[in-house]
């Protein structure tokens, strides 16, 4: 069920609606685990053109570093059967080299953005994530901010403030998180630690001198110098090996538990 799409095939209209689209689905292709460069995490309630521009900025940095187009998992293109595919969310995240967060004003207030962050965090070893070097963290998660994104909110993240279209879905998810973590407060503590480090990473990136802009898909983009672009980190290698060996647990939680969370949300269990 894992699929990917080349960024070269994307157009600004892909972010205009969350509605299923045969047009966009037909552009994605089956993919193997660890063959996808990034899982794109974004909020459909943020400005679509801002989201598009942010993705293109990341794409330009990637092309400058790797010399090829990135392949990504993007929900509108890669979800063919919503209920069945969303149950596979942990596998989809595991099949991607990193989590690309395109954070706008509503990112931390949307249920599925929280779910993606929750699932990704649980696939990592809690102790390893806490001790990860800056280079290792860069290889795992990339944060791009959209206009209006308030990074100060990262310090006060509260899963209880996340909303979704169906209120019952939110209640089920919060119940599952409380059961898995002991409390939503425990989850908030872990999430805030990760978000704080991402905020620091983002602040450090802003200190890098801007390079001359280039154009990709008609958008003028600043490309980060190669010396700063996210390069592979030797410290990341043991994590990748551990993940292949099934080391996807985080503290008291496990991958099967995460699948069960999604199954409960969709009434399968």
mmCIF file of C-alpha atoms in Angstrom, residues 130-248:
data_model
loop_
_atom_site.group_PDB
_atom_site.id
_atom_site.type_symbol
_atom_site.label_atom_id
_atom_site.label_comp_id
_atom_site.label_asym_id
_atom_site.label_seq_id
_atom_site.Cartn_x
_atom_site.Cartn_y
_atom_site.Cartn_z
ATOM 1 C CA UNK A 130 16.290 12.527 23.659
ATOM 2 C CA UNK A 131 20.059 12.207 23.144
ATOM 3 C CA UNK A 132 20.085 12.712 19.368
ATOM 4 C CA UNK A 133 22.734 15.062 18.040
ATOM 5 C CA UNK A 134 21.692 18.047 15.936
ATOM 6 C CA UNK A 135 22.834 16.234 12.802
ATOM 7 C CA UNK A 136 20.844 13.132 13.675
ATOM 8 C CA UNK A 137 17.718 15.165 14.435
ATOM 9 C CA UNK A 138 18.106 16.939 11.083
ATOM 10 C CA UNK A 139 18.180 13.585 9.339
ATOM 11 C CA UNK A 140 14.949 12.525 11.054
ATOM 12 C CA UNK A 141 12.780 15.636 11.014
ATOM 13 C CA UNK A 142 12.783 18.835 8.971
ATOM 14 C CA UNK A 143 10.657 21.778 10.104
ATOM 15 C CA UNK A 144 9.578 24.422 7.589
ATOM 16 C CA UNK A 145 7.387 27.280 8.815
ATOM 17 C CA UNK A 146 4.662 29.030 6.868
ATOM 18 C CA UNK A 147 3.679 32.696 7.310
ATOM 19 C CA UNK A 148 1.709 33.095 10.503
ATOM 20 C CA UNK A 149 3.272 30.111 12.249
ATOM 21 C CA UNK A 150 3.895 31.024 15.876
ATOM 22 C CA UNK A 151 6.874 28.985 17.070
ATOM 23 C CA UNK A 152 6.208 30.119 20.629
ATOM 24 C CA UNK A 153 3.185 27.796 20.581
ATOM 25 C CA UNK A 154 5.573 24.850 20.338
ATOM 26 C CA UNK A 155 6.483 25.450 23.982
ATOM 27 C CA UNK A 156 2.852 25.122 25.063
ATOM 28 C CA UNK A 157 1.682 22.317 22.788
ATOM 29 C CA UNK A 158 -1.432 20.617 24.131
ATOM 30 C CA UNK A 159 -2.922 17.602 22.406
ATOM 31 C CA UNK A 160 -6.234 18.519 24.020
ATOM 32 C CA UNK A 161 -6.470 21.619 21.815
ATOM 33 C CA UNK A 162 -6.260 19.602 18.598
ATOM 34 C CA UNK A 163 -9.474 19.574 16.576
ATOM 35 C CA UNK A 164 -10.944 17.397 13.875
ATOM 36 C CA UNK A 165 -13.996 17.346 11.661
ATOM 37 C CA UNK A 166 -15.735 14.704 13.769
ATOM 38 C CA UNK A 167 -15.616 15.447 17.537
ATOM 39 C CA UNK A 168 -16.057 11.739 18.307
ATOM 40 C CA UNK A 169 -12.759 10.997 16.564
ATOM 41 C CA UNK A 170 -10.977 13.405 18.887
ATOM 42 C CA UNK A 171 -12.469 11.792 21.979
ATOM 43 C CA UNK A 172 -11.437 8.318 20.830
ATOM 44 C CA UNK A 173 -7.901 9.422 20.061
ATOM 45 C CA UNK A 174 -7.445 11.210 23.390
ATOM 46 C CA UNK A 175 -8.740 8.129 25.211
ATOM 47 C CA UNK A 176 -6.215 5.958 23.388
ATOM 48 C CA UNK A 177 -3.367 8.368 24.154
ATOM 49 C CA UNK A 178 -4.318 8.433 27.832
ATOM 50 C CA UNK A 179 -4.410 4.642 27.904
ATOM 51 C CA UNK A 180 -1.048 4.317 26.161
ATOM 52 C CA UNK A 181 0.833 7.083 28.002
ATOM 53 C CA UNK A 182 -0.929 7.178 31.306
ATOM 54 C CA UNK A 183 -2.111 10.726 30.639
ATOM 55 C CA UNK A 184 -2.258 13.365 27.923
ATOM 56 C CA UNK A 185 0.102 15.377 30.119
ATOM 57 C CA UNK A 186 2.825 12.746 29.683
ATOM 58 C CA UNK A 187 2.353 12.853 25.920
ATOM 59 C CA UNK A 188 2.467 16.663 25.952
ATOM 60 C CA UNK A 189 5.763 16.578 27.874
ATOM 61 C CA UNK A 190 7.384 14.275 25.312
ATOM 62 C CA UNK A 191 5.988 16.242 22.386
ATOM 63 C CA UNK A 192 7.126 19.592 23.792
ATOM 64 C CA UNK A 193 10.678 18.288 24.213
ATOM 65 C CA UNK A 194 10.799 17.276 20.572
ATOM 66 C CA UNK A 195 9.135 20.503 19.406
ATOM 67 C CA UNK A 196 11.557 22.583 21.468
ATOM 68 C CA UNK A 197 14.502 20.958 19.710
ATOM 69 C CA UNK A 198 12.885 21.496 16.344
ATOM 70 C CA UNK A 199 12.369 25.147 17.212
ATOM 71 C CA UNK A 200 16.061 25.470 18.130
ATOM 72 C CA UNK A 201 17.033 23.729 14.899
ATOM 73 C CA UNK A 202 14.878 26.155 12.929
ATOM 74 C CA UNK A 203 16.383 29.181 14.704
ATOM 75 C CA UNK A 204 19.912 27.983 13.904
ATOM 76 C CA UNK A 205 19.004 27.584 10.230
ATOM 77 C CA UNK A 206 17.941 31.220 10.042
ATOM 78 C CA UNK A 207 21.497 32.310 10.890
ATOM 79 C CA UNK A 208 22.852 30.856 7.632
ATOM 80 C CA UNK A 209 23.530 33.568 4.979
ATOM 81 C CA UNK A 210 20.971 33.531 2.175
ATOM 82 C CA UNK A 211 22.071 32.306 -1.231
ATOM 83 C CA UNK A 212 20.945 33.685 -4.568
ATOM 84 C CA UNK A 213 17.348 32.625 -5.318
ATOM 85 C CA UNK A 214 16.549 30.107 -8.027
ATOM 86 C CA UNK A 215 13.246 29.202 -9.678
ATOM 87 C CA UNK A 216 11.540 25.839 -9.426
ATOM 88 C CA UNK A 217 8.031 25.389 -10.805
ATOM 89 C CA UNK A 218 7.837 29.151 -11.299
ATOM 90 C CA UNK A 219 8.540 29.928 -7.648
ATOM 91 C CA UNK A 220 11.559 31.996 -6.633
ATOM 92 C CA UNK A 221 13.346 30.081 -3.888
ATOM 93 C CA UNK A 222 16.354 30.634 -1.649
ATOM 94 C CA UNK A 223 18.607 27.602 -1.646
ATOM 95 C CA UNK A 224 20.571 26.822 1.501
ATOM 96 C CA UNK A 225 24.355 26.550 1.036
ATOM 97 C CA UNK A 226 25.437 22.938 0.601
ATOM 98 C CA UNK A 227 27.531 23.127 3.745
ATOM 99 C CA UNK A 228 24.361 23.710 5.785
ATOM 100 C CA UNK A 229 21.939 21.494 3.916
ATOM 101 C CA UNK A 230 20.828 18.406 5.767
ATOM 102 C CA UNK A 231 23.620 15.929 5.161
ATOM 103 C CA UNK A 232 23.722 12.320 6.316
ATOM 104 C CA UNK A 233 25.009 11.921 9.853
ATOM 105 C CA UNK A 234 27.046 8.889 10.921
ATOM 106 C CA UNK A 235 25.162 8.894 14.194
ATOM 107 C CA UNK A 236 21.944 8.264 12.271
ATOM 108 C CA UNK A 237 23.156 4.923 10.908
ATOM 109 C CA UNK A 238 22.584 2.886 14.102
ATOM 110 C CA UNK A 239 19.013 4.236 14.308
ATOM 111 C CA UNK A 240 18.251 3.172 10.747
ATOM 112 C CA UNK A 241 19.632 -0.299 11.456
ATOM 113 C CA UNK A 242 17.624 -0.577 14.641
ATOM 114 C CA UNK A 243 14.470 0.436 12.803
ATOM 115 C CA UNK A 244 14.987 -2.323 10.235
ATOM 116 C CA UNK A 245 15.344 -4.788 13.119
ATOM 117 C CA UNK A 246 11.934 -3.811 14.434
ATOM 118 C CA UNK A 247 13.147 -1.394 17.132
ATOM 119 C CA UNK A 248 10.090 0.812 16.744
#
